[in-house]
Short mmCIF file of N, CA and C in Angstrom, two decimals:
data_model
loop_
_atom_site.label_atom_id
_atom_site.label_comp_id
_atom_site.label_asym_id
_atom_site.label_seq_id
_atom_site.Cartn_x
_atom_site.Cartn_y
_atom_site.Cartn_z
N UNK D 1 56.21 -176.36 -112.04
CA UNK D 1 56.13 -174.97 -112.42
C UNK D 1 57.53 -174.38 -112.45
N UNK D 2 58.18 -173.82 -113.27
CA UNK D 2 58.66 -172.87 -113.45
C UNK D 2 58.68 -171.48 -113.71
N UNK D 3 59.44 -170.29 -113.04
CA UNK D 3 59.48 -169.24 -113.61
C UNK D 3 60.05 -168.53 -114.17
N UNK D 4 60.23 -167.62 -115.44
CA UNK D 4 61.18 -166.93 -115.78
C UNK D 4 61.36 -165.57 -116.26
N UNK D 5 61.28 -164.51 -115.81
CA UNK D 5 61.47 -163.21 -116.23
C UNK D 5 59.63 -162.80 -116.31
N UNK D 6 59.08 -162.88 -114.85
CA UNK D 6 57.05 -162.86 -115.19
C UNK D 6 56.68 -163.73 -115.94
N UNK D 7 57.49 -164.56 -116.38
CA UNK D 7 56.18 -165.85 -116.95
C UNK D 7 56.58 -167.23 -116.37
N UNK D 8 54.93 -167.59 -116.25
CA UNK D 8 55.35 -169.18 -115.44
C UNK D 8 54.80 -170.13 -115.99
N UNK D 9 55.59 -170.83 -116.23
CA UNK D 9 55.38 -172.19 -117.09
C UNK D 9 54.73 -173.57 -116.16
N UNK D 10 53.98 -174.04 -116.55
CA UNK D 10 53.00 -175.31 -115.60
C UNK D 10 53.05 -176.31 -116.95
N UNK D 11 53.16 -177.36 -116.43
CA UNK D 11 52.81 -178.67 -116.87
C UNK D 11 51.56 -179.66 -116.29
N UNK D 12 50.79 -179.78 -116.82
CA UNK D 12 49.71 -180.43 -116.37
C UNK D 12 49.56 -181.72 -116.88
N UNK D 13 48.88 -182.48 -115.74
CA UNK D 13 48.96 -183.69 -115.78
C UNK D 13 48.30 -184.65 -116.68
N UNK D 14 46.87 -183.81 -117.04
CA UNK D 14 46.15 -184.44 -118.14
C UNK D 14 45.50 -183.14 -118.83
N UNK D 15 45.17 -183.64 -119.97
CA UNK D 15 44.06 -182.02 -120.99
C UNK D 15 42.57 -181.80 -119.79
N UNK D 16 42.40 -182.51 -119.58
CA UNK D 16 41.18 -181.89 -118.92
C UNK D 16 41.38 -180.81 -118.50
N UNK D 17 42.33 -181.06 -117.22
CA UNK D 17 42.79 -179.88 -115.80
C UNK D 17 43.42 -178.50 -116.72
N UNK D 18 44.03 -178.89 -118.16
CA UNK D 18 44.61 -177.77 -118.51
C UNK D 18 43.54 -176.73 -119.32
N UNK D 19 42.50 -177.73 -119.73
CA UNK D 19 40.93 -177.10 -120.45
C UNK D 19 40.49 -176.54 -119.52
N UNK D 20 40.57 -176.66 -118.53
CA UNK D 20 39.38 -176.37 -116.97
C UNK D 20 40.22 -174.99 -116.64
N UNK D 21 41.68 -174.67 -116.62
CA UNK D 21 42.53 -173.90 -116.26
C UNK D 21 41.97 -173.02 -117.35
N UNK D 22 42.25 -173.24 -118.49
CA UNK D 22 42.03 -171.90 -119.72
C UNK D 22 40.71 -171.22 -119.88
N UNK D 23 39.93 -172.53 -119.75
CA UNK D 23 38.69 -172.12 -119.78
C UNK D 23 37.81 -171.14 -118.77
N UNK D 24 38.81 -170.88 -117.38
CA UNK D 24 38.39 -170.09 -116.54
C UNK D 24 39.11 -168.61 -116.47
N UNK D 25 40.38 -168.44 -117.91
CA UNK D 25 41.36 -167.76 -117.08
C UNK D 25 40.07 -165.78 -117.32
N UNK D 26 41.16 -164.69 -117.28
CA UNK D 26 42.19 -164.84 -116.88
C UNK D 26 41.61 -164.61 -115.42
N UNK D 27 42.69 -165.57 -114.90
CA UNK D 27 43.00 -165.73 -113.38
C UNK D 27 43.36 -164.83 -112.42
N UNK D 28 43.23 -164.55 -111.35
CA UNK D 28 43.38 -163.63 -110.27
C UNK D 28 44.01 -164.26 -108.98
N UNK D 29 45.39 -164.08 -108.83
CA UNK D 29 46.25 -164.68 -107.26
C UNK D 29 46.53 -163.91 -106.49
N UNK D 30 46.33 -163.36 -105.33
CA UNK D 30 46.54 -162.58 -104.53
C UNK D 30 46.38 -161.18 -105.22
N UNK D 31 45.72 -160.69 -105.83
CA UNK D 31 45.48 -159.47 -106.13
C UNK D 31 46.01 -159.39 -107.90
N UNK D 32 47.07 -160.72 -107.92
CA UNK D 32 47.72 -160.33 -109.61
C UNK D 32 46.72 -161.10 -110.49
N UNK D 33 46.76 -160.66 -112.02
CA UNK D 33 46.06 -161.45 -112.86
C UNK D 33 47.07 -162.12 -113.41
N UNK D 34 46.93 -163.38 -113.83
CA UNK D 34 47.28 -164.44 -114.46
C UNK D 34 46.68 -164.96 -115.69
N UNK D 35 47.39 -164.54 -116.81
CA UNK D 35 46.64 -164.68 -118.48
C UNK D 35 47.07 -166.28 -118.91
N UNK D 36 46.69 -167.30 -118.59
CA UNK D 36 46.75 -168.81 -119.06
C UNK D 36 47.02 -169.20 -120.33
N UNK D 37 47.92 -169.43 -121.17
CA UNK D 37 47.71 -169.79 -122.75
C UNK D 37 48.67 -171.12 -122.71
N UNK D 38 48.22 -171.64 -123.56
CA UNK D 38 49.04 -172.98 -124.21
C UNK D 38 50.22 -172.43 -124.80
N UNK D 39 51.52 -173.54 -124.47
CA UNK D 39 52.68 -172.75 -125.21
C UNK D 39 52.77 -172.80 -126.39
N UNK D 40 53.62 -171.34 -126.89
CA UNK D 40 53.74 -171.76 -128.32
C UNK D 40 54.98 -171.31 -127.94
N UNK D 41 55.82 -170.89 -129.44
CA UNK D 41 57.46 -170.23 -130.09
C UNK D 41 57.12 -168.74 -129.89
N UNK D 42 56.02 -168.27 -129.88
CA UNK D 42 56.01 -166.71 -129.61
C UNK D 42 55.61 -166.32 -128.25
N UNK D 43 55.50 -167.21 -127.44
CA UNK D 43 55.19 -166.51 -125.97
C UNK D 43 56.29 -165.66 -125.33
N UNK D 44 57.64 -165.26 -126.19
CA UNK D 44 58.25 -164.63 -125.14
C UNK D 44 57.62 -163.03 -125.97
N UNK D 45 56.80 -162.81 -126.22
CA UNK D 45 56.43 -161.42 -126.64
C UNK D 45 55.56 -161.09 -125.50
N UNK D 46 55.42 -161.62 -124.61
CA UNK D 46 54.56 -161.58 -123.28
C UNK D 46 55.36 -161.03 -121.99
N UNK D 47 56.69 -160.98 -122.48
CA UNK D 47 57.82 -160.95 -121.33
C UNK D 47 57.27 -159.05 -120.78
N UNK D 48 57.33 -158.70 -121.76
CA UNK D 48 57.31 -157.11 -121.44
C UNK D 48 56.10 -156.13 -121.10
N UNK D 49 55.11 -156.94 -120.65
CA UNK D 49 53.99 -156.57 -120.37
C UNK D 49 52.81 -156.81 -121.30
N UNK D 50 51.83 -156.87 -121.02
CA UNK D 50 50.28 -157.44 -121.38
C UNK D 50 49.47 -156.49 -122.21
N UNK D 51 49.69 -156.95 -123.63
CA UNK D 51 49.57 -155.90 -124.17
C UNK D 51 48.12 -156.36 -125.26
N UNK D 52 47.79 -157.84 -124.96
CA UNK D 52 46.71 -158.07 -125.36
C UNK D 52 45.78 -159.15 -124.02
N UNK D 53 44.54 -159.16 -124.12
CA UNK D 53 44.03 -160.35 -122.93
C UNK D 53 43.15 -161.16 -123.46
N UNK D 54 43.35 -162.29 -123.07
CA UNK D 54 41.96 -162.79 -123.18
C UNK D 54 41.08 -162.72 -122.27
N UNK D 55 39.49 -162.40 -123.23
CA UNK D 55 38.28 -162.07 -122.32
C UNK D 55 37.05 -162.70 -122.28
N UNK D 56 35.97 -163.05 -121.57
CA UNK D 56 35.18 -163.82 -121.90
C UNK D 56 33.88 -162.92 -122.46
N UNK D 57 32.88 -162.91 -123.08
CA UNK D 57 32.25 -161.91 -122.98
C UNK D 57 30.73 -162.61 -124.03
N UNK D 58 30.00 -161.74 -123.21
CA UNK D 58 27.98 -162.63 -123.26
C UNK D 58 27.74 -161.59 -124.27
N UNK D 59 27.46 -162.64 -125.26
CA UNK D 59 26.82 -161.72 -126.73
C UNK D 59 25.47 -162.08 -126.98
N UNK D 60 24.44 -161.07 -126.53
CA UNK D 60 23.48 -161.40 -127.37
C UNK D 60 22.91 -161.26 -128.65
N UNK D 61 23.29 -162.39 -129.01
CA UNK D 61 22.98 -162.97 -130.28
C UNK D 61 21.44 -163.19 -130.85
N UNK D 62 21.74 -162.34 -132.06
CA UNK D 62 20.20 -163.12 -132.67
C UNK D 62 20.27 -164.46 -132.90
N UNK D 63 19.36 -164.86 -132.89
CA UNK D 63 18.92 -166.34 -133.40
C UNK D 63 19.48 -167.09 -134.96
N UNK D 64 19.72 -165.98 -135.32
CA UNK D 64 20.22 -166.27 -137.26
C UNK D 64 21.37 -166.69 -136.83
N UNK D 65 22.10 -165.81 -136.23
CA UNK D 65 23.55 -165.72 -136.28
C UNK D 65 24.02 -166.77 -135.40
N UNK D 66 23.34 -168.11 -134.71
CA UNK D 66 23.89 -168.61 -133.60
C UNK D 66 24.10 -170.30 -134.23
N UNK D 67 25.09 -169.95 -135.24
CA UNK D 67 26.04 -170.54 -135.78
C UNK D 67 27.47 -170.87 -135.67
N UNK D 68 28.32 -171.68 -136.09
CA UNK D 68 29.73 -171.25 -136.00
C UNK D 68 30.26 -170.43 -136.39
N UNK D 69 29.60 -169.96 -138.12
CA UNK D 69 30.15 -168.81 -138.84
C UNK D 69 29.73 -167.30 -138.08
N UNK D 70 28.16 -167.18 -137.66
CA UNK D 70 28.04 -166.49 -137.22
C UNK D 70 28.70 -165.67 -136.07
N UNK D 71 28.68 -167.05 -134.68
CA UNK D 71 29.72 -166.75 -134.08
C UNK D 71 31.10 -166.11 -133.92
N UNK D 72 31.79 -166.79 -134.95
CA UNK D 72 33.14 -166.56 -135.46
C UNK D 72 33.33 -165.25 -136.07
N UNK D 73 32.19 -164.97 -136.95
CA UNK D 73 31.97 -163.10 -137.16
C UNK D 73 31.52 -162.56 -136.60
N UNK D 74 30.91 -162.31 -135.48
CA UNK D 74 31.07 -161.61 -134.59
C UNK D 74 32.39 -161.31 -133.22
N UNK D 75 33.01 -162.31 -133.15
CA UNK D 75 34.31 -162.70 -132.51
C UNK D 75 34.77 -162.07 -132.75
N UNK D 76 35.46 -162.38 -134.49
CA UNK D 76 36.29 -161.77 -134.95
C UNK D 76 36.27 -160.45 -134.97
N UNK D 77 34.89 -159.41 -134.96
CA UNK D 77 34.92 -158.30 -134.88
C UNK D 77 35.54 -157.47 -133.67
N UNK D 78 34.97 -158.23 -132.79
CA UNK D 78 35.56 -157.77 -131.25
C UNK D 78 37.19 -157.84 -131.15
N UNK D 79 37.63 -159.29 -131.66
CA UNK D 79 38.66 -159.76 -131.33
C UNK D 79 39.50 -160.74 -131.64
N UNK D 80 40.40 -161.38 -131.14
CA UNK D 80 40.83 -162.63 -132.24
C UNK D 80 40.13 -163.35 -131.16
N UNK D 81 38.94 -164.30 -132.20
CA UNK D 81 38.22 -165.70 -131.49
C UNK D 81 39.31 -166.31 -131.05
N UNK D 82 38.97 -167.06 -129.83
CA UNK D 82 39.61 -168.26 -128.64
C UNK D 82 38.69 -169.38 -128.98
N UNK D 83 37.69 -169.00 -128.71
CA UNK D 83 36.77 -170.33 -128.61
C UNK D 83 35.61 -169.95 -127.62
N UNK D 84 34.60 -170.85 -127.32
CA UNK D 84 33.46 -170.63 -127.00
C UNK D 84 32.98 -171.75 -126.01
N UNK D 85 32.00 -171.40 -124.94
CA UNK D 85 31.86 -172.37 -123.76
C UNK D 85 31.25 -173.46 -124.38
N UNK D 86 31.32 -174.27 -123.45
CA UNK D 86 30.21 -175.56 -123.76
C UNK D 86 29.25 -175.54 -124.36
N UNK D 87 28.15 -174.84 -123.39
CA UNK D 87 27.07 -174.13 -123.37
C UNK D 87 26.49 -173.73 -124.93
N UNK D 88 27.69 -172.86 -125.24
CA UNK D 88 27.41 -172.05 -126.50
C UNK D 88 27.20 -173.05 -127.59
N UNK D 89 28.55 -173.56 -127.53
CA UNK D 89 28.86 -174.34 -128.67
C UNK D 89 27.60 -176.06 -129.12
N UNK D 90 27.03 -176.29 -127.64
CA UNK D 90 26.08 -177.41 -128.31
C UNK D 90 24.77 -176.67 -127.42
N UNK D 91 24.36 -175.41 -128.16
CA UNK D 91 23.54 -174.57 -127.78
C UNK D 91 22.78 -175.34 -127.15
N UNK D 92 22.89 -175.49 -125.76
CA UNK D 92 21.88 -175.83 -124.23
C UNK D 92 21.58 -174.11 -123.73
N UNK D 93 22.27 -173.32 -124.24
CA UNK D 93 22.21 -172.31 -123.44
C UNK D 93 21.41 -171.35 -124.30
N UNK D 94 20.52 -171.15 -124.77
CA UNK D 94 20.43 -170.04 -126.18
C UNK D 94 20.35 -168.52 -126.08
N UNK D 95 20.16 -168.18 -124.16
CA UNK D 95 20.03 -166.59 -123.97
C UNK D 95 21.20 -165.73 -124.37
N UNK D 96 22.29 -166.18 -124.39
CA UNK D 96 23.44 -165.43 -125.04
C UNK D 96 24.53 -166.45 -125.49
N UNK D 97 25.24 -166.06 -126.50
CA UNK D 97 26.71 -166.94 -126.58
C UNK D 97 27.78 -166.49 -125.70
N UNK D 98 28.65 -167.47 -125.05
CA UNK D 98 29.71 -167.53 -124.10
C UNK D 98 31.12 -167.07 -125.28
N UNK D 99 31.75 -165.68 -125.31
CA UNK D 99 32.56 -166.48 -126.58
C UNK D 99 34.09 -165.79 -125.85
N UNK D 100 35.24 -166.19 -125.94
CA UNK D 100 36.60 -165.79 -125.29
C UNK D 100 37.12 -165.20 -126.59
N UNK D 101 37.74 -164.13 -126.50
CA UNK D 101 38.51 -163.35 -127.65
C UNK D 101 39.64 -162.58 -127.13
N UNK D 102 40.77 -162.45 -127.63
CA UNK D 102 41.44 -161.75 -127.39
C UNK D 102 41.55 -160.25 -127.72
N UNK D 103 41.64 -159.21 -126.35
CA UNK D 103 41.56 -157.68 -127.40
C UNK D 103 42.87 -157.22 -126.99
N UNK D 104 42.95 -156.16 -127.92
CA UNK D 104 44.31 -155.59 -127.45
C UNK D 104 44.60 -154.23 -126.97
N UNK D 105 45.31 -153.85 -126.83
CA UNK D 105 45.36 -152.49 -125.96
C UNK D 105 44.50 -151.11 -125.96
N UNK D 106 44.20 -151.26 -127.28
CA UNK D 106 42.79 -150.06 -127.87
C UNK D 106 41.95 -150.32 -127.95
N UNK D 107 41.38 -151.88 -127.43
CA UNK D 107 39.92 -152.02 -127.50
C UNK D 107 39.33 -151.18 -126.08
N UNK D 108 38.02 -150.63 -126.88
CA UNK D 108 37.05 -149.94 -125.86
C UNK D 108 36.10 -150.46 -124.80
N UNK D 109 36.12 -151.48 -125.36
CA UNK D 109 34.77 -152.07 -124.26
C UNK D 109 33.46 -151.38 -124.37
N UNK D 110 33.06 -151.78 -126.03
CA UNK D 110 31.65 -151.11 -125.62
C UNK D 110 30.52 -151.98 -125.16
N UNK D 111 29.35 -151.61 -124.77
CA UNK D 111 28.28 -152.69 -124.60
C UNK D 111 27.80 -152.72 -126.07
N UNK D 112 27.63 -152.70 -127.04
CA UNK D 112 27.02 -153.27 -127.99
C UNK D 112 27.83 -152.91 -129.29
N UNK D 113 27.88 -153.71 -130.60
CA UNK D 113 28.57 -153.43 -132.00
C UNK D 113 27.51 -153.19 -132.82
N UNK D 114 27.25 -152.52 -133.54
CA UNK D 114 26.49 -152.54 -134.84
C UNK D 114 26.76 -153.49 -136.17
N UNK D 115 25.83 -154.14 -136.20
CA UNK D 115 26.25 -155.21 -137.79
C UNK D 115 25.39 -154.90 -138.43
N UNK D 116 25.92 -154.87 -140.08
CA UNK D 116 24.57 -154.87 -141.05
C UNK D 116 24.70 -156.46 -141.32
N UNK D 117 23.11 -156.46 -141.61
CA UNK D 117 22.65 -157.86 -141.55
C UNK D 117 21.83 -157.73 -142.88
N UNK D 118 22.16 -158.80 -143.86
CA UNK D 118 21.28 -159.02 -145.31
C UNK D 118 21.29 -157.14 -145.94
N UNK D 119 20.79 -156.93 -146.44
CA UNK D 119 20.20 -155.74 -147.68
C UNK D 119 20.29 -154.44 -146.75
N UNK D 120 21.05 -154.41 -145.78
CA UNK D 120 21.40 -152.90 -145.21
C UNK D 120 20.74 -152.86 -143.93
N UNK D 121 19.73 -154.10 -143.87
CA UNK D 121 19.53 -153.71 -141.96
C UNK D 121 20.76 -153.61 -140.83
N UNK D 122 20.75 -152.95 -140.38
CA UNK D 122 21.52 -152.61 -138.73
C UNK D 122 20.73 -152.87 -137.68
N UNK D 123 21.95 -154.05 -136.51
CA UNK D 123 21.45 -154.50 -135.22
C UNK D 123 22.45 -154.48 -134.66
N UNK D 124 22.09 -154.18 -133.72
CA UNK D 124 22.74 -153.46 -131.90
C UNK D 124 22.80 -154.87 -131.31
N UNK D 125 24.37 -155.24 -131.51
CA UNK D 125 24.64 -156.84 -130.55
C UNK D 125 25.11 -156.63 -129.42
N UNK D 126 24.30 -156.76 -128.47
CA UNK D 126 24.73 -156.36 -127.20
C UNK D 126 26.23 -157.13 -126.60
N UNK D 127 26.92 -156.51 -125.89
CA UNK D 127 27.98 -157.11 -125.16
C UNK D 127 28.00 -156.93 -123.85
N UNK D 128 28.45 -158.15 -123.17
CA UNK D 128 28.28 -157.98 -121.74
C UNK D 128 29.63 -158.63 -120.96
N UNK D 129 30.67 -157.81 -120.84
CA UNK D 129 32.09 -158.31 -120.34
C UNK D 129 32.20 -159.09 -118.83
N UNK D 130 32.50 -160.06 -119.09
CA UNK D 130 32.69 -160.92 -117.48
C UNK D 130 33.76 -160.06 -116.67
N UNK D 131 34.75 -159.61 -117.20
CA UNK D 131 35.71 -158.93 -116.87
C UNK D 131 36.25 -157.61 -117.26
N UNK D 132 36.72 -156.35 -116.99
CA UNK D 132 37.25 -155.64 -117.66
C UNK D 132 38.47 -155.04 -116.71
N UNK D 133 39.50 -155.32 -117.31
CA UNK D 133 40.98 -155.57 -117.34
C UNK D 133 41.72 -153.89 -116.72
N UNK D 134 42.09 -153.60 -116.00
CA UNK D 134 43.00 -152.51 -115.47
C UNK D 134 43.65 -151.85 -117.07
N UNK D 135 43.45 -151.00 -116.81
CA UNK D 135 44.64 -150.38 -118.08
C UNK D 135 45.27 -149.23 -117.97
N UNK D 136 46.69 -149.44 -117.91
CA UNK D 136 47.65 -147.80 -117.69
C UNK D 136 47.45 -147.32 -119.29
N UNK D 137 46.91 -146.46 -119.25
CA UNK D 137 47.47 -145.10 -120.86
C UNK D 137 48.93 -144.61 -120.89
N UNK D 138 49.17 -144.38 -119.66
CA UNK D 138 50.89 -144.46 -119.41
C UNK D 138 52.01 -145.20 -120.60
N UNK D 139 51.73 -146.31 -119.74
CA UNK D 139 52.49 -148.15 -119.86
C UNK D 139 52.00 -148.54 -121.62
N UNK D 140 50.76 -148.25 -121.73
CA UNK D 140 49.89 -148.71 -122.78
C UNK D 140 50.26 -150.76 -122.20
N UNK D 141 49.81 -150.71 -121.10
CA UNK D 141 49.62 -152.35 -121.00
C UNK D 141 48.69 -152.04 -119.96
N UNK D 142 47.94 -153.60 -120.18
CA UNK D 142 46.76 -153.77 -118.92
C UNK D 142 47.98 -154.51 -117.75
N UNK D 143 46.81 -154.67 -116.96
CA UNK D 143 47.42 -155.26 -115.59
C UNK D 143 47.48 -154.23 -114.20
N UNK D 144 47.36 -152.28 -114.65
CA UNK D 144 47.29 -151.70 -113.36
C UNK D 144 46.73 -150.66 -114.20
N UNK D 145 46.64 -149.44 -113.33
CA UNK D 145 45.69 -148.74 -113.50
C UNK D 145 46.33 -147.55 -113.93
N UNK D 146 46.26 -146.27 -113.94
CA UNK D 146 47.51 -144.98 -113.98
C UNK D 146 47.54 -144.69 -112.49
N UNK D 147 47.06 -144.74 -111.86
CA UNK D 147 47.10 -143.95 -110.47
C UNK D 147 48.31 -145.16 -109.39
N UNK D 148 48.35 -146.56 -110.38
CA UNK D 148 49.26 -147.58 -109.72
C UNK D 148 50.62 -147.30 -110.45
N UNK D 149 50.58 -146.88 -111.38
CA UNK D 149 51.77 -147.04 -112.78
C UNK D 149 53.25 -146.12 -111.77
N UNK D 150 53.96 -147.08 -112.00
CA UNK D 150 55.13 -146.32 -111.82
C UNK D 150 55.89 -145.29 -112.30
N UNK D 151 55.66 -145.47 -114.04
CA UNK D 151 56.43 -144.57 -114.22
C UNK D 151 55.72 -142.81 -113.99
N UNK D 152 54.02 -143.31 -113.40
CA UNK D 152 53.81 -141.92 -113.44
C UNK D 152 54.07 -141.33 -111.68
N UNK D 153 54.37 -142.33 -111.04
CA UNK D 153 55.15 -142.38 -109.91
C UNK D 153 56.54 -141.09 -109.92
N UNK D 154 57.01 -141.69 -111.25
CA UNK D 154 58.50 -141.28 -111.20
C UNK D 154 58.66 -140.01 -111.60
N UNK D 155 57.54 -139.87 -112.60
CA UNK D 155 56.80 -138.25 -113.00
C UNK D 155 56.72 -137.51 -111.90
N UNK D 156 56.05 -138.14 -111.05
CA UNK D 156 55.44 -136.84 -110.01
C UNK D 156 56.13 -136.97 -108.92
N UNK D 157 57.04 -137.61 -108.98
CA UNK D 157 58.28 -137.58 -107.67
C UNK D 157 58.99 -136.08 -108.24
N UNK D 158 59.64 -136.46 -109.55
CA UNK D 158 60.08 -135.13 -110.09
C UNK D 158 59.56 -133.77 -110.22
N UNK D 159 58.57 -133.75 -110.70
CA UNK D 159 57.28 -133.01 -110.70
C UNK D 159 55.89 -132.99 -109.45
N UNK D 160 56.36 -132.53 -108.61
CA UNK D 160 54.79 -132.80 -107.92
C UNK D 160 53.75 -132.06 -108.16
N UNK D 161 53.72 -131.20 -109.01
CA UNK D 161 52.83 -130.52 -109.66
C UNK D 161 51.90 -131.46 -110.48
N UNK D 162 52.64 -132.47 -111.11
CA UNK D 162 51.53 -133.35 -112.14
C UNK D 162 51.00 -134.51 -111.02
N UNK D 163 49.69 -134.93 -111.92
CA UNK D 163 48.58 -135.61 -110.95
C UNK D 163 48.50 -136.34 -112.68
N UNK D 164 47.72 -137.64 -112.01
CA UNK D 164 47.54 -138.68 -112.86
C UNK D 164 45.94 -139.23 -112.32
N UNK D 165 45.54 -139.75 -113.23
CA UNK D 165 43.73 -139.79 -113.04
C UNK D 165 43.89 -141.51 -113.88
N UNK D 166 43.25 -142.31 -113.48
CA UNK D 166 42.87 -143.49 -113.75
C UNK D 166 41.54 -143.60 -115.22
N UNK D 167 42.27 -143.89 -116.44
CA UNK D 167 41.66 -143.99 -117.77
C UNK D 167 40.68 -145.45 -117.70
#
């Protein structure tokens, strides 16, 4: 392991352990989260705070849609598709799809999307987040909350008149 400027680099010993690592992230160490990705040439856009995550999240899916394409359009709506559990993918599981997407700083987190489906029907795809991620409005990055954020720290050191409320 190495570290450099908040990011830490791991080398793993075989793909399994590094599938088993991603496939669980994001990770939690002593109170910090830890966002897992395979390296690429653009990971230093990560240096300056977390400005997108990956998330896991239980879609219930109609039965039509529990395809790859289907899948993949609904993903994509939420988020940029990662990929999808075991489970999902050689459907043993059929009560919901497992699917990981990345959102970014303005996603809402709702419980359900609306899709039109064939000749103008509309259905309510439920969503059900394994996780939902700290977010300063401050910072505009996840990882803390406003009531943790420093710079609104530095606000109300100056100001103690202003108060900050957790978005």
């Amino acid at each position: 392991m190495m570290a450099y400027k908040n990011l830490f680099y791991f080398k793993f010993v075989n793909d399994e352990d590094k599938q088993r690592v991603i496939d669980h992230e994001p990770l939690f160490l002593l109170g910090r989260i830890f966002v897992v990705r395979p390296w690429t040439p653009s990971i230093d856009k990560y240096r300056n705070g977390i400005k997108a995550l990956p998330i896991w999240i239980r879609v219930d899916l109609p039965k039509h849609l529990w395809t790859k394409n289907g899948i993949d359009f609904i993903s994509s709506i939420i988020g940029e598709p990662i990929y999808m559990d075991d489970a999902t993918a050689r459907r043993t599981r059929i009560s919901y799809a497992r699917i990981c997407v990345v959102v970014d700083i303005e996603f809402k987190f709702p419980s359900f999307i609306p899709i039109k489906i064939g000749e103008g029907d509309i259905v309510d795809i439920g969503l059900d987040y394994e996780w939902v991620p700290d977010l300063c409005t401050s910072c505009k990055i996840f990882g803390h909350s406003n009531s943790k954020c420093i710079k609104n720290k530095e606000v109300s050191a100056r100001n103690p008149n202003h108060t900050t409320t957790d978005g």
